[in-house]
Backbone as CSV, one residue per row, in Angstrom:
resi,resn,N_x,N_y,N_z,CA_x,CA_y,CA_z,C_x,C_y,C_z
1,MET,-33.097,2.007,6.956,-32.679,2.999,6.357,-30.557,2.634,6.717
2,ASN,-30.454,2.243,5.616,-28.618,2.171,5.595,-28.298,2.945,6.873
3,PRO,-27.316,1.896,7.408,-26.290,3.355,7.793,-25.349,4.231,6.591
4,LEU,-24.341,3.957,5.606,-24.134,4.063,5.404,-24.571,5.652,4.561
5,HIS,-25.800,5.316,3.852,-26.210,6.579,3.083,-26.737,8.657,3.690
6,ARG,-26.917,7.676,5.106,-26.816,8.577,6.395,-25.778,9.444,6.597
7,PHE,-24.915,9.057,7.433,-23.797,9.532,7.133,-22.716,9.392,6.571
8,GLY,-22.142,7.411,5.752,-21.503,6.897,5.939,-20.883,6.819,4.714
9,LYS,-20.410,8.203,3.499,-20.276,8.006,2.129,-19.543,9.392,3.067
10,GLN,-19.775,10.184,3.879,-19.110,11.821,3.944,-18.116,11.246,5.216
11,ALA,-18.374,10.053,5.900,-17.400,9.654,7.134,-16.344,9.241,6.529
12,ILE,-16.270,8.682,5.435,-15.446,7.170,4.052,-14.420,9.340,3.524
13,PHE,-14.777,9.585,3.264,-14.617,10.617,2.925,-13.938,11.533,3.274
14,VAL,-14.210,11.598,4.844,-13.108,12.892,5.630,-12.059,11.608,6.151
15,TYR,-12.364,10.925,6.384,-11.713,9.685,6.920,-10.163,8.997,6.145
16,LEU,-10.317,9.555,4.607,-9.512,9.265,3.376,-8.470,11.061,3.619
17,LEU,-9.699,11.646,4.063,-8.993,13.345,3.835,-8.084,14.174,4.972
18,VAL,-8.618,13.082,5.787,-7.657,12.999,6.820,-5.952,12.571,6.519
19,TRP,-6.317,11.192,6.271,-5.273,10.572,6.372,-4.598,11.198,5.016
20,PHE,-4.685,11.595,4.634,-4.571,12.322,3.285,-3.441,13.568,3.247
21,ILE,-4.492,14.339,4.196,-3.521,15.604,4.510,-2.973,15.179,5.684
22,GLY,-3.160,14.233,6.274,-2.459,13.599,8.025,-0.870,13.192,6.477
23,SER,-0.944,13.065,5.861,-0.159,11.267,5.238,1.445,13.172,4.781
24,LEU,0.965,14.258,4.317,1.423,15.706,3.656,2.188,15.894,4.909
25,TRP,0.640,16.128,6.323,1.126,17.310,6.845,3.512,15.571,7.669
26,MET,2.638,14.800,8.252,3.416,14.149,8.545,4.867,13.863,7.980
27,MET,4.842,14.157,6.473,6.130,14.187,6.256,6.584,15.542,5.552
28,ALA,6.685,15.938,5.733,6.275,17.411,6.374,7.528,17.787,6.814
29,VAL,6.630,17.241,8.930,7.172,17.575,9.817,8.582,16.947,9.951
30,LEU,8.874,15.237,8.838,9.780,14.121,9.054,10.830,14.986,8.412
31,GLY,10.655,15.523,7.036,11.421,16.988,6.284,12.514,18.168,6.887
32,SER,12.375,17.908,8.268,12.080,19.022,8.734,12.730,18.855,9.503
33,ASN,13.239,17.055,9.675,13.825,16.662,11.418,13.496,17.368,12.024
34,ALA,12.449,16.815,12.449,11.462,17.619,13.890,11.260,16.702,15.229
35,PRO,10.816,15.661,14.646,10.915,14.183,15.653,12.769,14.399,15.766
36,GLN,12.934,13.989,17.387,14.384,13.517,17.703,14.134,12.937,18.792
37,GLY,14.495,11.971,18.999,14.264,11.072,20.293,14.055,10.285,21.131
38,ASN,13.596,9.748,21.629,12.001,8.749,21.134,10.816,9.368,21.516
39,PHE,9.964,8.304,20.393,8.209,8.601,20.584,7.932,6.766,21.178
40,LEU,6.758,5.803,22.438,6.603,5.110,22.246,7.184,4.563,22.218
41,GLY,9.152,4.633,22.401,10.523,3.438,23.208,10.651,3.442,21.263
42,ILE,10.285,4.314,20.542,10.947,3.888,19.392,12.102,5.378,18.777
43,ASN,13.483,4.746,18.420,14.383,6.044,18.018,13.684,6.341,16.968
44,MET,14.065,7.786,16.709,13.482,7.880,15.593,13.847,8.375,14.357
45,ALA,15.797,8.850,15.008,16.164,9.336,14.120,16.774,7.943,13.185
46,GLN,16.923,5.256,13.642,16.681,5.859,12.974,15.250,5.102,12.003
47,TYR,14.655,5.274,12.240,13.844,4.505,11.444,12.968,6.147,11.034
48,HIS,13.036,6.967,11.057,13.208,8.265,10.099,12.778,8.085,8.597
49,ASP,13.710,7.397,8.139,13.350,7.021,6.892,12.000,6.456,6.626
50,TYR,11.724,5.413,6.986,10.735,4.748,6.715,9.606,4.905,7.137
51,ALA,9.166,6.061,8.587,8.789,6.458,8.264,8.232,7.655,7.120
52,CYS,9.021,8.060,6.177,9.063,8.632,5.542,8.289,7.885,3.937
53,PHE,8.548,6.458,3.422,8.305,5.759,3.192,6.827,5.217,3.214
54,GLY,6.951,5.183,4.911,5.373,4.578,5.023,3.655,5.661,4.400
55,PHE,5.320,7.404,4.898,3.404,8.147,4.665,3.268,8.644,3.614
56,ALA,4.835,8.074,2.600,4.319,8.238,1.104,3.447,7.265,0.695
57,GLY,3.481,5.559,1.345,3.077,4.824,0.591,1.508,5.569,1.079
58,ALA,1.005,5.815,2.330,0.077,5.992,2.596,-0.869,7.580,1.693
59,LEU,0.410,8.218,0.627,-0.518,8.800,0.410,-0.329,9.093,-1.301
60,GLY,-0.277,7.432,-1.500,-0.844,6.762,-2.020,-1.861,6.470,-2.462
61,GLY,-1.902,5.178,-1.426,-2.627,4.759,-1.398,-3.949,6.196,-1.319
62,THR,-4.376,6.866,-0.238,-4.986,7.784,-0.562,-5.739,8.290,-1.219
63,LEU,-5.167,8.490,-2.536,-4.708,9.255,-3.561,-5.505,8.436,-4.732
64,TYR,-5.745,7.300,-4.830,-6.278,6.503,-4.879,-7.620,5.839,-4.619
65,GLY,-7.535,6.180,-3.095,-8.692,5.482,-2.219,-9.043,6.333,-2.805
66,LEU,-9.512,8.368,-2.748,-10.036,9.308,-3.186,-10.556,9.378,-4.692
67,ARG,-9.532,8.965,-4.877,-10.306,8.606,-7.290,-11.570,7.882,-7.302
68,MET,-11.164,6.781,-6.166,-12.562,5.628,-6.317,-13.778,5.908,-5.367
69,PHE,-12.815,6.749,-4.691,-14.788,7.792,-4.009,-14.948,8.056,-5.101
70,HIS,-14.279,9.246,-5.573,-14.893,9.272,-6.116,-15.480,9.242,-7.530
71,GLU,-15.427,8.497,-8.414,-15.359,7.654,-9.288,-17.217,6.838,-9.828
72,HIS,-16.558,5.517,-8.260,-18.320,5.056,-7.842,-18.350,4.767,-6.545
73,TYR,-18.899,7.418,-6.617,-19.834,6.958,-4.965,-21.151,6.590,-5.341
74,GLU,-21.992,6.834,-6.002,-23.199,6.193,-6.722,-22.774,4.957,-5.967
75,ALA,-22.136,3.607,-6.442,-21.624,2.178,-6.532,-21.280,1.988,-5.291
76,LEU,-21.353,3.075,-4.451,-21.052,2.532,-2.973,-21.304,2.293,-2.182
77,THR,-21.427,0.239,-1.639,-21.875,0.057,-0.425,-20.919,-0.525,0.769
78,THR,-21.584,-1.505,1.139,-21.437,-1.148,2.777,-20.087,-2.320,2.795
79,GLN,-19.812,-3.225,1.985,-18.771,-4.249,1.419,-17.623,-3.654,1.237
80,TRP,-17.902,-2.003,0.708,-16.067,-1.810,0.729,-16.152,-0.523,1.158
81,VAL,-17.057,-0.829,2.323,-15.750,0.119,3.403,-15.186,-0.589,3.960
82,TYR,-14.758,-0.898,3.848,-13.510,-2.303,5.022,-12.412,-1.807,3.957
83,TRP,-12.507,-1.715,2.779,-11.361,-1.278,2.339,-11.539,-0.370,2.092
84,TYR,-11.349,1.235,1.606,-11.257,2.382,2.370,-10.561,2.653,3.300
85,LEU,-11.671,1.659,4.626,-10.780,2.646,5.735,-8.964,1.744,6.096
86,MET,-9.382,0.421,5.697,-7.688,-0.388,5.097,-6.959,0.164,4.011
87,ARG,-7.343,0.751,3.077,-6.582,0.814,1.774,-5.662,1.960,2.708
88,PRO,-5.298,2.825,3.449,-4.158,3.578,3.592,-3.312,3.443,4.782
89,VAL,-3.907,2.391,5.446,-2.852,1.277,6.389,-1.912,0.002,6.160
90,LEU,-2.844,-0.730,5.171,-1.813,-1.320,4.629,-1.038,-1.132,2.770
91,CYS,-1.708,0.472,3.116,-0.786,0.589,1.815,1.082,1.502,2.571
92,PHE,0.455,1.494,4.276,1.592,2.387,4.662,2.761,1.240,5.249
93,GLY,2.206,0.964,5.409,2.818,-0.613,5.113,3.913,-1.243,4.073
94,SER,2.770,-1.809,3.070,3.407,-2.037,1.525,4.419,-1.171,1.966
95,ALA,4.594,-0.208,1.929,5.527,0.918,1.443,6.866,0.853,2.081
96,ILE,7.175,0.400,2.914,7.912,0.400,3.884,8.595,-1.216,3.234
97,ILE,8.107,-1.856,3.343,8.184,-2.770,2.655,9.055,-2.773,1.552
98,THR,8.651,-2.715,0.054,9.155,-2.428,-0.794,10.573,-2.136,-0.521
99,ILE,10.701,-0.528,0.232,11.722,-0.285,0.041,13.210,-1.486,1.156
100,ILE,12.336,-2.103,1.432,13.409,-2.713,2.253,13.692,-3.567,1.590
101,LEU,12.503,-4.208,0.618,12.804,-5.717,-0.823,14.055,-5.082,-1.706
102,PHE,13.582,-4.197,-1.890,15.381,-3.358,-2.765,15.709,-2.469,-2.924
103,GLU,15.812,-2.486,-1.308,17.759,-2.067,-1.124,18.358,-3.781,-0.392
104,SER,17.309,-4.955,0.170,17.978,-6.054,0.089,18.108,-6.530,-0.945
105,GLY,18.003,-6.194,-2.596,18.215,-6.947,-3.145,17.415,-7.299,-4.230
106,ILE,16.295,-8.558,-3.137,15.710,-9.582,-3.206,14.858,-9.304,-4.661
107,MET,13.593,-7.543,-4.677,13.705,-7.179,-6.341,14.572,-6.459,-6.893
108,LEU,14.560,-6.593,-8.046,15.634,-5.804,-8.649,15.101,-4.436,-10.119
109,LEU,15.691,-3.466,-9.293,15.182,-2.121,-10.109,16.137,-1.681,-10.209
110,GLN,16.265,0.229,-10.986,17.152,0.305,-11.167,16.341,1.648,-10.287
111,VAL,16.689,2.247,-9.212,16.664,3.004,-8.832,17.599,3.867,-8.702
112,ASP,17.341,5.078,-8.014,18.902,5.702,-7.626,18.368,6.097,-6.348
113,ASP,19.254,6.080,-5.390,19.536,6.234,-3.964,18.932,7.346,-3.399
114,SER,18.305,8.337,-3.776,18.192,9.575,-3.438,16.819,8.826,-3.234
115,MET,17.066,9.819,-1.503,15.259,9.542,-0.317,14.765,9.947,-1.778
116,SER,14.281,11.074,-2.682,13.569,11.111,-3.693,12.875,10.951,-4.273
117,ALA,13.796,9.520,-4.959,13.416,7.784,-5.183,12.796,7.293,-4.408
118,ARG,13.300,7.092,-3.913,12.941,6.112,-2.499,11.309,6.390,-1.810
119,ILE,11.219,7.680,-2.653,10.008,7.813,-2.201,8.473,7.883,-2.469
120,SER,10.135,8.696,-4.399,8.956,7.613,-4.982,8.024,7.171,-5.051
121,LEU,9.327,5.889,-4.792,8.891,4.428,-4.756,7.718,3.820,-4.159
122,ALA,7.418,4.735,-2.494,7.444,4.593,-1.783,5.527,4.937,-2.685
123,PHE,5.692,6.012,-2.521,3.628,6.577,-3.085,3.805,5.563,-4.465
124,LEU,4.024,5.176,-5.796,4.019,4.010,-7.036,2.935,3.203,-6.034
125,THR,4.055,2.509,-4.788,3.607,1.414,-4.367,2.878,1.271,-3.736
126,GLY,2.012,2.165,-2.569,0.724,3.081,-1.760,-0.401,3.182,-3.390
127,TYR,0.123,4.262,-4.222,-1.235,4.441,-5.094,-1.422,2.591,-6.269
128,GLY,-0.788,2.230,-6.899,-0.361,0.146,-7.149,-0.249,-0.498,-6.385
129,TYR,-0.563,-0.216,-4.635,-1.023,-1.114,-3.735,-1.225,-2.784,-4.723
130,GLY,-2.590,-2.177,-5.901,-3.127,-4.298,-5.321,-2.588,-4.118,-6.315
131,LYS,-0.966,-4.552,-7.209,-0.912,-4.769,-8.523,0.263,-4.927,-7.624
132,PHE,1.224,-4.318,-6.753,2.759,-4.278,-6.148,2.229,-5.719,-5.526
133,MET,0.806,-5.739,-4.885,0.692,-7.503,-4.772,0.355,-8.935,-5.040
134,GLU,0.743,-8.125,-6.708,0.862,-9.650,-7.671,1.946,-9.519,-7.489
135,LYS,2.619,-8.929,-7.752,3.933,-9.209,-7.736,3.832,-9.259,-6.726
136,LEU,4.635,-9.818,-5.539,5.102,-10.172,-3.876,4.350,-11.683,-4.193
137,ARG,2.569,-11.554,-4.663,2.787,-13.202,-5.128,3.710,-14.247,-5.932
138,ASP,3.780,-13.506,-7.128,4.778,-14.246,-8.097,6.198,-14.319,-7.534
139,LEU,6.442,-13.217,-6.952,8.705,-13.308,-6.451,8.039,-14.005,-4.958
140,THR,6.633,-14.453,-4.253,7.129,-15.736,-3.279,6.089,-17.158,-3.427
141,THR,6.462,-17.190,-4.700,5.754,-18.204,-5.853,7.124,-18.837,-6.416
142,THR,7.570,-17.640,-6.702,9.005,-18.029,-7.878,10.419,-17.700,-6.449
143,PHE,10.489,-17.246,-5.143,11.300,-17.954,-4.527,11.802,-19.321,-3.576
144,PHE,10.064,-19.606,-2.791,9.838,-20.304,-2.519,9.032,-22.201,-3.222
145,ASN,8.831,-22.255,-4.788,8.756,-22.616,-4.934,9.567,-23.279,-5.724
146,GLY,10.620,-22.473,-6.168,11.704,-22.410,-7.854,10.721,-22.379,-8.823
147,LYS,9.788,-21.463,-8.753,8.752,-21.849,-10.702,8.082,-20.290,-10.758
148,SER,7.819,-19.817,-11.298,7.715,-18.246,-11.892,5.619,-18.599,-12.208
149,SER,5.334,-17.567,-11.602,3.079,-17.426,-11.446,3.094,-17.981,-12.915
150,GLY,4.078,-17.774,-14.202,3.627,-17.280,-15.190,3.256,-18.710,-16.130
151,ASN,3.857,-20.316,-15.128,4.287,-21.633,-15.577,3.189,-22.635,-15.729
152,GLY,2.120,-21.288,-15.087,0.821,-22.406,-15.838,0.324,-22.837,-13.681
153,THR,0.973,-22.655,-12.796,1.157,-22.656,-11.549,-0.327,-22.032,-10.657
154,ASP,-1.181,-22.739,-9.968,-1.592,-21.992,-8.813,-1.022,-21.189,-7.767
155,GLY,0.474,-21.525,-7.689,1.039,-20.695,-6.854,0.992,-21.422,-4.816
156,ASN,0.771,-22.653,-5.191,0.846,-24.270,-4.277,1.179,-25.289,-4.777
157,GLY,2.345,-24.755,-6.362,3.140,-25.560,-6.832,2.760,-27.073,-7.701
158,ASN,1.399,-26.140,-7.282,0.770,-26.999,-8.751,0.177,-26.781,-9.668
159,GLY,-0.214,-27.218,-11.248,-1.559,-26.778,-11.994,-2.888,-26.282,-11.725
160,GLY,-2.973,-26.103,-10.705,-4.548,-25.438,-10.955,-5.509,-26.702,-10.239
161,GLY,-3.809,-27.462,-9.131,-4.045,-28.281,-7.924,-5.090,-29.767,-8.672
162,ASN,-4.632,-30.431,-9.973,-4.756,-31.350,-10.060,-3.740,-32.260,-9.816
163,GLY,-2.984,-31.870,-9.323,-1.819,-33.258,-8.931,-0.967,-33.579,-10.011
164,ASN,-0.719,-33.545,-11.150,-0.374,-33.355,-11.698,0.766,-32.178,-12.119
165,GLY,0.952,-31.186,-11.625,1.221,-30.520,-11.942,1.008,-29.454,-13.689
166,GLY,-0.350,-30.258,-13.718,-0.535,-29.210,-15.215,0.056,-29.509,-16.953
167,GLY,0.838,-29.917,-17.037,1.158,-30.253,-18.049,3.227,-29.614,-18.491
168,ASN,2.557,-28.702,-17.579,4.150,-27.817,-17.509,5.025,-28.289,-16.793
169,GLU,5.453,-28.889,-15.536,6.815,-29.285,-15.099,7.358,-30.072,-15.630
170,LYS,8.819,-30.489,-15.960,9.747,-30.748,-16.276,10.338,-32.191,-15.359
171,ALA,10.459,-33.514,-15.744,10.427,-34.788,-14.780,12.405,-33.785,-14.639
C-alpha cells in the first residue's frame, strides 16, 4: 500500500495548516514588537522587518498550497510531496529577496514605502511563487547576458542551443 494513501495526505494537510497558522501567529508576534534582543545570535531588531516579509511570503505560499491540495486531493501522488513540503520554505525566502530587490532598485515597481505595502508584496510573491521565479529568471538573463528572454534566447545566451543565436542577435 502506498504510504501516501494511509496518512500522507493528512500529514501534508496538517503540515500546511501549521505553516499557515504559524505564519499568521508569527506576523502577529512580530507586529507586537515582542521579540527583543538576540535569538540564536541574530539581532531581532535588525531583522524584524525581513522576518515579517518572510512570514508574509510563507503565508501566501501556504495559502496557494492549501488551495492546490484542496483542488487536487484525489490526484495527489508521491511526486508532489516534495512540492508541498518545500513551498512554504521557498516562499519565505523568496519574499525576503523580493523586498530586497525592490529596495535596491534592481526590480522596478511603484510600491509605497509603508510596511503594509511591502508585506502585501511579500504575500503576493509567496502566492505567485512560480511567476516570481519566471520573472527572476528573466531578470538574471537580462542582467548577466544583456538580453531579454523575449528575444528567442534559451537563457544561456544563445537561441535554443544551436550556436547561431537563433537569428535574433545583431552583429
